[in-house]
Each structure stands twice: as structure tokens, then as C-alpha cells.
């Protein structure tokens, strides 16, 4: 199927932030973007090679880790043994106040106070507190299943309906054909979600084609300055004192800088964990085998351990 | 107020698993148990000395850490500066199928298949899959805000109502005066929630009175064999390579065994974290100052660091 378009799985619905992340990270390709209703379906699509890639949220800068993603990466039943991380994408969460097309061509200055109902996902209200308190105090709020759904409702309004507004992305506005009364209405300018890009290591089609992300902010860093990140999961024998410290020491011994640690229950025995360690290095000839050597050493001090992939750091590039 | 009863804050509603944990962990006292509607209220009650203790869920053996508790322990706005952990309590989550009092005096063998509606908290359905598939296949399910609420609904049934069943604890059954058609209907026998017990370090009333938990399973371990656990939070300069590994090394250097690590966003800057490290030691004369010395060393390599308390391990005792 090498002549076919690339297929990229994302977490639906259409016009969600995951859809936006998939569209932006594959902007330079003509990939076909495929919505999936749950995290497990997107992992399965990559394992079964029905999709070439999956774009999955793994962490938000305000809310922390996405445990559903960690649980799928933990892969306790060995369902996704060929799925590895091959890239990441940082999406800054910008919200707009969306209105039916053409209702306020002059934008916020022309707003007459006639919107009687607002729609968005429950998480988004709190992210736009200041704007809502200033312009929409006391206006009825209705929770919907996604920010995209709110934009859809506003797009389908008729003259007979009361006038509504939706909080969603500019991406959702374009998808549903509605106008932005105001953009960037979020309180925190730095609210960002990190997505992991997954591929199947047995798929020739994505092995030859090295995954290339668009260079952000016009930054033209050379390849050699880009850090490489690696994700490794392991479990340890908790009855052995110092076992966790010994495992973490191995990263340091091989010049790998720990950038994050997450834990999830092992579900084998209560109060035993699967650890997810992300580490980084600036690639050079001397540390070409650092990850391989660290994995070899880890196998000696852990109960189980798995290489979940290496990819180019996009954070250093984008900030 | 030293002659008054001890006041213990827990996370409401009444007859919740938190209520049960508070009742069991203070069973030997005549403490007054006070429901609080949210996590932050329970922390504030201890900080303001309106409660002597708070009993707060921090981790479930199946679902992992409770992020609301970690965020309050992170205490980014310095609201709870005198609140520390002084104990822990492990509560095994057992569910019952509860029915209106007297409706099935013979228990499950006398059940006639006439229950047409089941009530429980959304999380509990999945915990009792096998039992429900065997005895209540196809019966309508209604989500309620807590397992205790379901027991309350069943307790108030009249003859005219359709017959309902609730999934909740034996504790909730006793509180609401309903019968258990069957006990221990959960799939996993080891689903356990760990609660932290908090106190205010400035309160004389709880300082003199060392917190004593009931010895579980009749185990009569001597004081000296009981491990002590300590919780420490810290943040590091992420731009400095090896900073996290260096911080974690300090625990090992002082003979403190790492038992868990959790992270939450710092909310100062994206992708910077507050780390929560729990460590243990078997107390002896030689390591009396181990925690103090580790904290001193940590201050040299972290941006901020805080001692969140030391208490007696209850896991070693109970298993």
C-alpha cells in the first residue's frame, strides 16, 4: 500500500484539539486523518497497521498527565507490542468565542449583549473565567461533550432560535463555518497539550520515511542541536530496598538526563507500579549507544523493562 | 478546647468510603466525624484548626493517584503551610448489592428477579462486572453521585415504587438501614484505597497525643519493626541536566528507600513539575536524623523543597 496516502488516527470527534494536532503535525503531507472514538481504538489501529500513525494527547501543562495514554503505553496485556513513540507535537490551547456566521461582522466591539446561552466542554469554562466574567456574566451555560460540538450547535442556529455562543478553537470555527467574536479568550496564554505520535515498528512504510515535523516559529536549528527524547517503562521488585534508586541511577550513568517520571499501578499486585521515565540527550558519536546500554543495564535491576521509542524533542525548538 | 472531642474531617457525603475510613481509623477514640464537600475544605479545616485531623483519599490500587490530593499537598499558594501527614489508612473496597429492608430476608437464594433498576456511582459498575452479568443482566442502571446516595434511594422506596437495588458498602447499608442481598460482589478482591491522615503541626492538642492506629489483622508487631514513611515535595531547575537524578540520589545516600514518586505541573512554567517522593526507613538510632539530613542536602539541589510529614507504615502491618 506504499502508494496510498498516509493514514493518521486521532482522538475524535472531528474538529477536536486532537484533530487540530494531527492536522498541524502532518501539515506537510497529504495524510488522511481518521477520527477514533477512544484511546484504545487509536492504539489498535496502529498495532494492526490500519493506520500509519496515531496522534494521542499525553500531557497538559495545567492538568498533568493523561492516565488513559499511560495505561495504554503500559500495555499490561501485550496488545500493542509493536507500537512505539516516533514524535511529539505541542499544541497551545487557544479558545475563541464563536457565533453564527455573519451575526456580528464587527466582532466584539459590535456585540449587543443578545447572546442568551453559551456552549462548551466542562473543562473550558474555567479556562476562560476572566473573559466570561467581563462580557458574559450571568449568561446561561450548557455543557456539551466537546468544544467542537458547541461550535456545531451554533453553526446550525436558525433565525427562530435564541442566540448562542460557543467556546472552541479557531480550527473548530473553520471546520463548522462559524465566526469568532473574539480570539484568545483563555486566562493562561501558556496552556499547552503535548501529543505523542505513534507508529508500528514493523511497518516498512513509516520506517523509511523518517517522521519530519514542521519547524516551529521559523526556527532553523540544525539537526545536531536537536535533543533526542526516549521513553522507557519498567517495573521493579518493591521488596528490594533501593531498587528504584538503582534503576534511576542507570540513566545518569549513561549520560541520559531525566526529564519526567510517571507511575501507574502495575495491576499485578496492589501498590506496585509501572514507571515511565523520559530522558533526553544531545545526540553525538560518543552517546550513540547510550539508550541501548542503559536498557541493557536496566534489564539487570528491573522485573521488566521496555523501550517505548526515541524521537526529536520539539520543545527546545518551539520555545 | 482540650477536653472537647476530637474532630475529624472527611470527604462527604455521609456513609461514603471516606466516612468509613475515618470511622475505622479513629475507631478507638470517640471522635466526631465531620463531612466536607470538597478536598480543599477538608485541608482548610485542618489549617484553620476547625478540625484536628482530616482523612483524605490519596491513591487507589487500581486507579492510581488522586490528583486533587496531590494538588492540595503541592500547596502552590501557601494556603496550608501547617498541614502535614501524620498517618495513613488502607481501606479495602468491598461492595454489596443492597435492597430495601426486609424485602429479601433469605438473601440471594431467595431473589425472584423482580429488581428493575440499579443505582450506584459510575465507577462502581465496572468493579462488579461479573456479579452484574450473572444476576442482573439487562437491568436498567442509573448513575448517582455516590454509592451512599444509591443506598439512600433504596432505603426510601415505598410499596408503590418499582423495586430497586444499590451497589454500595456494608458501612452504607448500616447507615441507611438497608439489607445486603449479597456481599463482596466486586471482581477484584484487592481493590484498596489508601487514605492520608492530616494534622496541623501547630496544634498542641494533636502533638501530645501521638496518632495511634488500630493494629490490623490482630498482628502484634513491635514498634521497632514498623517502618516509617516520609513524604517530601520538591521542584528542580529543569534546565540543569541531571538535577532530578541528583535529587533522587540524596534519598539513597541517607538510607531512605524510595517507595513512590508522583509529579504534578508546577503551574509556574509549562513542563516544570512538583515531585512528590515517598521514602521509608526502619527507624533505629543510626538513622534518627536521616530525613533531616536528606532535607538539608535537598535544599542544595532543588528550587524548593518541603517536608510533608512522617508516619508509621500500615501496609507492612496489614499484609
Short mmCIF file of N, CA and C in Angstrom, two decimals, chain B residues 91-241:
data_model
loop_
_atom_site.label_atom_id
_atom_site.label_comp_id
_atom_site.label_asym_id
_atom_site.label_seq_id
_atom_site.Cartn_x
_atom_site.Cartn_y
_atom_site.Cartn_z
N UNK B 91 -8.05 1.05 53.11
CA UNK B 91 -9.42 0.55 53.15
C UNK B 91 -9.67 -0.32 51.92
N UNK B 92 -9.96 -1.59 52.14
CA UNK B 92 -10.29 -2.47 51.01
C UNK B 92 -11.72 -2.16 50.59
N UNK B 93 -11.90 -1.96 49.29
CA UNK B 93 -13.20 -1.55 48.76
C UNK B 93 -14.04 -2.81 48.52
N UNK B 94 -15.02 -3.04 49.41
CA UNK B 94 -15.96 -4.15 49.24
C UNK B 94 -17.33 -3.58 48.90
N UNK B 95 -17.95 -4.13 47.87
CA UNK B 95 -19.31 -3.71 47.51
C UNK B 95 -20.33 -4.77 47.88
N UNK B 96 -21.55 -4.31 48.17
CA UNK B 96 -22.70 -5.20 48.39
C UNK B 96 -23.80 -4.82 47.41
N UNK B 97 -24.70 -5.77 47.13
CA UNK B 97 -25.92 -5.43 46.41
C UNK B 97 -26.98 -5.20 47.47
N UNK B 98 -27.42 -3.96 47.62
CA UNK B 98 -28.31 -3.58 48.73
C UNK B 98 -29.75 -3.47 48.26
N UNK B 99 -30.65 -3.90 49.12
CA UNK B 99 -32.08 -3.85 48.82
C UNK B 99 -32.84 -3.27 50.02
N UNK B 100 -34.06 -2.84 49.77
CA UNK B 100 -34.91 -2.27 50.83
C UNK B 100 -35.04 -3.27 51.99
N UNK B 101 -35.03 -2.74 53.21
CA UNK B 101 -35.01 -3.59 54.40
C UNK B 101 -36.17 -4.59 54.38
N UNK B 102 -35.85 -5.85 54.60
CA UNK B 102 -36.88 -6.88 54.74
C UNK B 102 -37.40 -7.44 53.43
N UNK B 103 -36.94 -6.90 52.28
CA UNK B 103 -37.55 -7.35 51.01
C UNK B 103 -37.10 -8.76 50.60
N UNK B 104 -35.86 -9.12 50.97
CA UNK B 104 -35.39 -10.48 50.67
C UNK B 104 -34.67 -11.06 51.89
N UNK B 105 -35.45 -11.51 52.90
CA UNK B 105 -34.80 -11.99 54.13
C UNK B 105 -33.92 -13.21 53.88
N UNK B 106 -34.17 -13.92 52.81
CA UNK B 106 -33.36 -15.12 52.52
C UNK B 106 -32.11 -14.84 51.71
N UNK B 107 -31.84 -13.54 51.41
CA UNK B 107 -30.63 -13.20 50.64
C UNK B 107 -30.75 -13.65 49.19
N UNK B 108 -29.59 -13.78 48.54
CA UNK B 108 -29.56 -14.07 47.10
C UNK B 108 -30.33 -15.34 46.70
N UNK B 109 -30.29 -16.44 47.50
CA UNK B 109 -31.04 -17.64 47.08
C UNK B 109 -32.54 -17.38 46.96
N UNK B 110 -33.06 -16.39 47.68
CA UNK B 110 -34.50 -16.11 47.64
C UNK B 110 -34.86 -15.03 46.62
N UNK B 111 -33.88 -14.59 45.85
CA UNK B 111 -34.14 -13.49 44.91
C UNK B 111 -35.00 -13.96 43.74
N UNK B 112 -36.05 -13.19 43.44
CA UNK B 112 -37.06 -13.59 42.45
C UNK B 112 -36.94 -12.86 41.11
N UNK B 113 -35.86 -12.13 40.91
CA UNK B 113 -35.64 -11.47 39.63
C UNK B 113 -36.49 -10.22 39.41
N UNK B 114 -37.08 -9.66 40.49
CA UNK B 114 -38.02 -8.56 40.31
C UNK B 114 -37.41 -7.16 40.44
N UNK B 115 -36.12 -7.07 40.66
CA UNK B 115 -35.47 -5.74 40.73
C UNK B 115 -35.36 -5.19 39.30
N UNK B 116 -35.88 -4.00 39.07
CA UNK B 116 -35.93 -3.46 37.70
C UNK B 116 -34.98 -2.28 37.50
N UNK B 117 -34.31 -1.84 38.59
CA UNK B 117 -33.43 -0.68 38.45
C UNK B 117 -32.29 -0.77 39.46
N UNK B 118 -31.07 -0.44 39.00
CA UNK B 118 -29.91 -0.46 39.89
C UNK B 118 -29.31 0.94 39.98
N UNK B 119 -28.79 1.28 41.16
CA UNK B 119 -28.20 2.59 41.39
C UNK B 119 -26.78 2.45 41.93
N UNK B 120 -25.85 3.21 41.37
CA UNK B 120 -24.54 3.35 42.03
C UNK B 120 -23.74 4.47 41.36
N UNK B 121 -22.58 4.75 41.93
CA UNK B 121 -21.63 5.71 41.34
C UNK B 121 -21.05 5.10 40.06
N UNK B 122 -20.84 5.92 39.01
CA UNK B 122 -20.37 5.38 37.73
C UNK B 122 -19.16 4.45 37.84
N UNK B 123 -18.21 4.74 38.74
CA UNK B 123 -17.01 3.91 38.87
C UNK B 123 -17.32 2.49 39.35
N UNK B 124 -18.42 2.32 40.09
CA UNK B 124 -18.67 1.03 40.73
C UNK B 124 -19.21 -0.03 39.77
N UNK B 125 -19.90 0.37 38.70
CA UNK B 125 -20.42 -0.62 37.75
C UNK B 125 -19.31 -1.54 37.28
N UNK B 126 -18.23 -0.93 36.81
CA UNK B 126 -17.13 -1.71 36.24
C UNK B 126 -16.42 -2.58 37.26
N UNK B 127 -16.55 -2.24 38.54
CA UNK B 127 -15.88 -3.02 39.59
C UNK B 127 -16.67 -4.28 39.95
N UNK B 128 -17.91 -4.38 39.47
CA UNK B 128 -18.77 -5.53 39.84
C UNK B 128 -19.32 -6.22 38.59
N UNK B 129 -18.56 -6.15 37.50
CA UNK B 129 -19.00 -6.68 36.21
C UNK B 129 -19.52 -8.12 36.26
N UNK B 130 -18.73 -8.99 36.85
CA UNK B 130 -19.07 -10.43 36.82
C UNK B 130 -20.39 -10.71 37.54
N UNK B 131 -20.54 -10.13 38.73
CA UNK B 131 -21.77 -10.34 39.51
C UNK B 131 -22.98 -9.80 38.76
N UNK B 132 -22.84 -8.61 38.19
CA UNK B 132 -23.97 -7.99 37.48
C UNK B 132 -24.35 -8.80 36.24
N UNK B 133 -23.32 -9.30 35.53
CA UNK B 133 -23.60 -10.08 34.32
C UNK B 133 -24.34 -11.37 34.68
N UNK B 134 -24.05 -11.94 35.86
CA UNK B 134 -24.65 -13.22 36.25
C UNK B 134 -26.09 -13.05 36.75
N UNK B 135 -26.33 -12.02 37.58
CA UNK B 135 -27.63 -11.91 38.24
C UNK B 135 -28.51 -10.75 37.74
N UNK B 136 -27.92 -9.74 37.12
CA UNK B 136 -28.70 -8.55 36.76
C UNK B 136 -28.48 -8.13 35.31
N UNK B 137 -28.36 -9.11 34.45
CA UNK B 137 -28.12 -8.82 33.04
C UNK B 137 -29.33 -8.06 32.47
N UNK B 138 -29.08 -6.95 31.80
CA UNK B 138 -30.14 -6.20 31.15
C UNK B 138 -30.97 -5.30 32.06
N UNK B 139 -30.70 -5.32 33.37
CA UNK B 139 -31.46 -4.47 34.29
C UNK B 139 -31.01 -3.01 34.13
N UNK B 140 -31.96 -2.08 34.10
CA UNK B 140 -31.66 -0.65 33.92
C UNK B 140 -30.70 -0.15 35.00
N UNK B 141 -29.73 0.67 34.58
CA UNK B 141 -28.74 1.21 35.52
C UNK B 141 -28.87 2.72 35.59
N UNK B 142 -28.91 3.25 36.79
CA UNK B 142 -28.92 4.72 36.92
C UNK B 142 -27.73 5.21 37.74
N UNK B 143 -26.92 6.07 37.12
CA UNK B 143 -25.78 6.66 37.83
C UNK B 143 -26.27 7.59 38.93
N UNK B 144 -25.63 7.55 40.09
CA UNK B 144 -25.90 8.52 41.15
C UNK B 144 -24.57 9.10 41.63
N UNK B 145 -24.62 10.18 42.41
CA UNK B 145 -23.42 10.96 42.73
C UNK B 145 -22.48 10.24 43.68
N UNK B 146 -22.97 9.26 44.43
CA UNK B 146 -22.10 8.48 45.32
C UNK B 146 -22.77 7.14 45.56
N UNK B 147 -21.97 6.16 45.97
CA UNK B 147 -22.55 4.84 46.28
C UNK B 147 -23.54 4.99 47.43
N UNK B 148 -23.21 5.87 48.38
CA UNK B 148 -24.07 6.09 49.53
C UNK B 148 -25.45 6.60 49.10
N UNK B 149 -25.49 7.46 48.09
CA UNK B 149 -26.74 8.00 47.58
C UNK B 149 -27.65 6.88 47.07
N UNK B 150 -27.07 5.89 46.38
CA UNK B 150 -27.85 4.76 45.89
C UNK B 150 -28.51 4.01 47.04
N UNK B 151 -27.74 3.79 48.12
CA UNK B 151 -28.29 3.09 49.29
C UNK B 151 -29.44 3.90 49.89
N UNK B 152 -29.29 5.21 49.89
CA UNK B 152 -30.33 6.08 50.43
C UNK B 152 -31.62 5.96 49.61
N UNK B 153 -31.49 5.95 48.29
CA UNK B 153 -32.68 5.85 47.42
C UNK B 153 -33.44 4.55 47.70
N UNK B 154 -32.69 3.45 47.81
CA UNK B 154 -33.32 2.15 48.07
C UNK B 154 -33.99 2.14 49.45
N UNK B 155 -33.36 2.84 50.41
CA UNK B 155 -33.93 2.86 51.78
C UNK B 155 -35.27 3.58 51.82
N UNK B 156 -35.51 4.50 50.89
CA UNK B 156 -36.73 5.31 50.90
C UNK B 156 -37.83 4.77 49.98
N UNK B 157 -37.58 3.61 49.38
CA UNK B 157 -38.59 3.01 48.50
C UNK B 157 -39.90 2.75 49.24
N UNK B 158 -41.03 2.91 48.54
CA UNK B 158 -42.33 2.54 49.13
C UNK B 158 -42.89 1.36 48.33
N UNK B 159 -43.98 0.81 48.80
CA UNK B 159 -44.63 -0.33 48.13
C UNK B 159 -44.97 0.00 46.67
N UNK B 160 -45.35 1.28 46.45
CA UNK B 160 -45.79 1.69 45.11
C UNK B 160 -44.64 1.75 44.11
N UNK B 161 -43.40 1.94 44.59
CA UNK B 161 -42.26 2.09 43.70
C UNK B 161 -41.90 0.76 43.03
N UNK B 162 -41.24 0.87 41.86
CA UNK B 162 -40.64 -0.34 41.31
C UNK B 162 -39.48 -0.70 42.23
N UNK B 163 -39.12 -1.97 42.24
CA UNK B 163 -38.11 -2.43 43.17
C UNK B 163 -36.70 -2.13 42.66
N UNK B 164 -35.86 -1.50 43.52
CA UNK B 164 -34.52 -1.11 43.11
C UNK B 164 -33.43 -1.82 43.91
N UNK B 165 -32.21 -1.78 43.39
CA UNK B 165 -31.05 -2.29 44.11
C UNK B 165 -29.93 -1.27 44.03
N UNK B 166 -29.05 -1.25 45.05
CA UNK B 166 -27.94 -0.29 45.04
C UNK B 166 -26.63 -1.04 45.28
N UNK B 167 -25.57 -0.57 44.61
CA UNK B 167 -24.24 -1.12 44.89
C UNK B 167 -23.53 -0.14 45.80
N UNK B 168 -23.23 -0.56 47.02
CA UNK B 168 -22.55 0.30 47.99
C UNK B 168 -21.93 -0.58 49.06
N UNK B 169 -21.29 0.05 50.04
CA UNK B 169 -20.56 -0.69 51.07
C UNK B 169 -21.51 -1.21 52.17
N UNK B 170 -21.03 -2.16 52.94
CA UNK B 170 -21.77 -2.61 54.12
C UNK B 170 -21.94 -1.43 55.09
N UNK B 171 -20.93 -0.56 55.16
CA UNK B 171 -20.99 0.63 56.01
C UNK B 171 -22.20 1.50 55.60
N UNK B 172 -22.40 1.70 54.29
CA UNK B 172 -23.54 2.50 53.80
C UNK B 172 -24.86 1.78 54.09
N UNK B 173 -24.85 0.44 54.00
CA UNK B 173 -26.06 -0.34 54.29
C UNK B 173 -26.50 -0.10 55.74
N UNK B 174 -25.54 -0.16 56.65
CA UNK B 174 -25.88 0.04 58.05
C UNK B 174 -26.35 1.47 58.31
N UNK B 175 -25.66 2.40 57.67
CA UNK B 175 -26.02 3.82 57.88
C UNK B 175 -27.44 4.11 57.39
N UNK B 176 -27.81 3.56 56.24
CA UNK B 176 -29.11 3.86 55.66
C UNK B 176 -30.18 2.83 56.02
N UNK B 177 -29.81 1.80 56.78
CA UNK B 177 -30.80 0.82 57.22
C UNK B 177 -31.38 -0.01 56.09
N UNK B 178 -30.51 -0.52 55.23
CA UNK B 178 -30.99 -1.41 54.15
C UNK B 178 -30.29 -2.77 54.29
N UNK B 179 -30.76 -3.76 53.57
CA UNK B 179 -30.20 -5.11 53.66
C UNK B 179 -29.23 -5.39 52.51
N UNK B 180 -28.28 -6.28 52.78
CA UNK B 180 -27.40 -6.74 51.70
C UNK B 180 -27.96 -8.05 51.13
N UNK B 181 -28.33 -8.01 49.85
CA UNK B 181 -28.77 -9.24 49.19
C UNK B 181 -27.57 -10.17 49.04
N UNK B 182 -26.40 -9.55 48.75
CA UNK B 182 -25.15 -10.31 48.65
C UNK B 182 -23.98 -9.37 48.99
N UNK B 183 -22.94 -9.90 49.62
CA UNK B 183 -21.76 -9.09 49.97
C UNK B 183 -20.57 -9.45 49.06
N UNK B 184 -19.57 -8.57 49.05
CA UNK B 184 -18.31 -8.82 48.31
C UNK B 184 -18.57 -9.20 46.86
N UNK B 185 -19.31 -8.36 46.18
CA UNK B 185 -19.67 -8.65 44.79
C UNK B 185 -18.65 -8.06 43.80
N UNK B 186 -17.55 -7.52 44.30
CA UNK B 186 -16.55 -6.89 43.43
C UNK B 186 -15.70 -7.96 42.73
N UNK B 187 -15.24 -7.63 41.50
CA UNK B 187 -14.42 -8.56 40.72
C UNK B 187 -13.04 -8.77 41.34
N UNK B 188 -12.41 -7.66 41.74
CA UNK B 188 -11.05 -7.72 42.28
C UNK B 188 -11.12 -7.66 43.79
N UNK B 189 -10.62 -8.69 44.44
CA UNK B 189 -10.68 -8.72 45.91
C UNK B 189 -9.69 -7.74 46.54
N UNK B 190 -8.70 -7.26 45.74
CA UNK B 190 -7.63 -6.46 46.34
C UNK B 190 -7.75 -4.96 46.02
N UNK B 191 -8.91 -4.52 45.57
CA UNK B 191 -9.07 -3.10 45.25
C UNK B 191 -9.10 -2.27 46.55
N UNK B 192 -8.04 -1.53 46.77
CA UNK B 192 -7.83 -0.86 48.05
C UNK B 192 -7.55 0.62 47.85
N UNK B 193 -8.10 1.45 48.73
CA UNK B 193 -7.80 2.88 48.68
C UNK B 193 -6.96 3.25 49.89
N UNK B 194 -5.91 4.00 49.65
CA UNK B 194 -5.07 4.49 50.74
C UNK B 194 -5.51 5.90 51.10
N UNK B 195 -5.72 6.14 52.36
CA UNK B 195 -6.07 7.48 52.87
C UNK B 195 -4.89 8.03 53.65
N UNK B 196 -4.66 9.33 53.52
CA UNK B 196 -3.67 10.01 54.37
C UNK B 196 -4.42 10.68 55.52
N UNK B 197 -3.81 10.69 56.69
CA UNK B 197 -4.39 11.39 57.83
C UNK B 197 -3.54 12.63 58.09
N UNK B 198 -4.19 13.79 58.09
CA UNK B 198 -3.50 15.07 58.19
C UNK B 198 -3.74 15.71 59.56
N UNK B 199 -2.75 16.46 60.03
CA UNK B 199 -2.93 17.28 61.23
C UNK B 199 -2.24 18.61 61.03
N UNK B 200 -2.51 19.53 61.95
CA UNK B 200 -1.85 20.84 61.94
C UNK B 200 -0.68 20.77 62.92
N UNK B 201 0.54 21.05 62.39
CA UNK B 201 1.72 20.87 63.25
C UNK B 201 1.79 21.89 64.39
N UNK B 202 0.97 22.96 64.33
CA UNK B 202 0.97 23.95 65.41
C UNK B 202 -0.03 23.59 66.52
N UNK B 203 -0.84 22.56 66.28
CA UNK B 203 -1.88 22.22 67.26
C UNK B 203 -1.31 21.37 68.38
N UNK B 204 -1.26 21.91 69.58
CA UNK B 204 -0.73 21.17 70.75
C UNK B 204 -1.56 19.90 70.98
N UNK B 205 -2.85 20.06 70.80
CA UNK B 205 -3.82 19.01 71.08
C UNK B 205 -3.54 17.68 70.36
N UNK B 206 -2.99 17.76 69.15
CA UNK B 206 -2.69 16.52 68.42
C UNK B 206 -1.19 16.19 68.46
N UNK B 207 -0.39 17.09 69.05
CA UNK B 207 1.05 16.85 69.13
C UNK B 207 1.36 15.89 70.27
N UNK B 208 0.76 16.18 71.44
CA UNK B 208 0.98 15.32 72.61
C UNK B 208 0.44 13.93 72.34
N UNK B 209 -0.76 13.91 71.81
CA UNK B 209 -1.46 12.66 71.53
C UNK B 209 -0.90 12.04 70.26
N UNK B 210 0.02 11.12 70.40
CA UNK B 210 0.55 10.52 69.19
C UNK B 210 -0.53 9.70 68.53
N UNK B 211 -0.65 9.85 67.21
CA UNK B 211 -1.72 9.18 66.49
C UNK B 211 -1.48 7.68 66.49
N UNK B 212 -2.44 6.97 67.04
CA UNK B 212 -2.30 5.51 67.14
C UNK B 212 -3.37 4.84 66.32
N UNK B 213 -2.97 4.00 65.40
CA UNK B 213 -3.96 3.30 64.61
C UNK B 213 -4.24 1.94 65.21
N UNK B 214 -5.45 1.41 64.97
CA UNK B 214 -5.73 0.06 65.45
C UNK B 214 -4.78 -0.92 64.76
N UNK B 215 -4.29 -1.90 65.47
CA UNK B 215 -3.44 -2.91 64.85
C UNK B 215 -4.33 -3.83 64.03
N UNK B 216 -4.03 -3.94 62.74
CA UNK B 216 -4.89 -4.69 61.82
C UNK B 216 -4.59 -6.18 61.90
N UNK B 217 -5.57 -6.97 61.58
CA UNK B 217 -5.44 -8.44 61.48
C UNK B 217 -4.86 -9.06 62.75
N UNK B 218 -5.00 -8.38 63.88
CA UNK B 218 -4.50 -8.93 65.13
C UNK B 218 -2.99 -9.07 65.17
N UNK B 219 -2.33 -8.48 64.21
CA UNK B 219 -0.87 -8.58 64.15
C UNK B 219 -0.26 -7.77 65.29
N UNK B 220 0.65 -8.38 66.02
CA UNK B 220 1.21 -7.68 67.17
C UNK B 220 2.68 -7.35 66.95
N UNK B 221 2.98 -6.76 65.78
CA UNK B 221 4.36 -6.36 65.52
C UNK B 221 4.82 -5.35 66.57
N UNK B 222 6.05 -5.44 66.94
CA UNK B 222 6.56 -4.48 67.92
C UNK B 222 6.85 -3.17 67.21
N UNK B 223 6.85 -2.10 67.99
CA UNK B 223 7.07 -0.77 67.46
C UNK B 223 8.32 -0.71 66.59
N UNK B 224 9.38 -1.35 67.02
CA UNK B 224 10.66 -1.22 66.34
C UNK B 224 10.64 -1.82 64.93
N UNK B 225 9.73 -2.78 64.67
CA UNK B 225 9.70 -3.41 63.37
C UNK B 225 8.89 -2.60 62.36
N UNK B 226 8.15 -1.59 62.84
CA UNK B 226 7.29 -0.81 61.95
C UNK B 226 8.13 0.19 61.17
N UNK B 227 7.96 0.20 59.86
CA UNK B 227 8.67 1.16 59.02
C UNK B 227 8.06 2.55 59.20
N UNK B 228 8.88 3.55 59.03
CA UNK B 228 8.37 4.92 58.98
C UNK B 228 8.42 5.40 57.54
N UNK B 229 7.35 6.07 57.11
CA UNK B 229 7.31 6.65 55.78
C UNK B 229 7.38 8.16 55.90
N UNK B 230 8.00 8.79 54.92
CA UNK B 230 8.09 10.26 54.88
C UNK B 230 7.71 10.73 53.48
N UNK B 231 6.95 11.82 53.43
CA UNK B 231 6.59 12.40 52.14
C UNK B 231 7.29 13.76 51.99
N UNK B 232 7.99 13.92 50.89
CA UNK B 232 8.73 15.17 50.62
C UNK B 232 8.36 15.65 49.22
N UNK B 233 8.06 16.94 49.10
CA UNK B 233 7.81 17.51 47.77
C UNK B 233 8.96 18.44 47.41
N UNK B 234 9.30 18.50 46.12
CA UNK B 234 10.34 19.45 45.70
C UNK B 234 10.17 19.81 44.23
N UNK B 235 10.75 20.93 43.85
CA UNK B 235 10.82 21.31 42.44
C UNK B 235 12.29 21.55 42.11
N UNK B 236 12.63 21.36 40.85
CA UNK B 236 14.04 21.49 40.45
C UNK B 236 14.17 22.42 39.26
N UNK B 237 15.40 22.84 38.99
CA UNK B 237 15.69 23.64 37.81
C UNK B 237 15.86 22.68 36.63
N UNK B 238 14.83 22.64 35.76
CA UNK B 238 14.83 21.64 34.69
C UNK B 238 15.88 21.92 33.62
N UNK B 239 16.41 23.13 33.61
CA UNK B 239 17.41 23.43 32.58
C UNK B 239 18.78 22.85 32.97
N UNK B 240 18.89 22.39 34.21
CA UNK B 240 20.16 21.84 34.66
C UNK B 240 20.16 20.32 34.49
N UNK B 241 20.97 19.78 33.57
CA UNK B 241 20.96 18.33 33.32
C UNK B 241 21.33 17.56 34.60
#
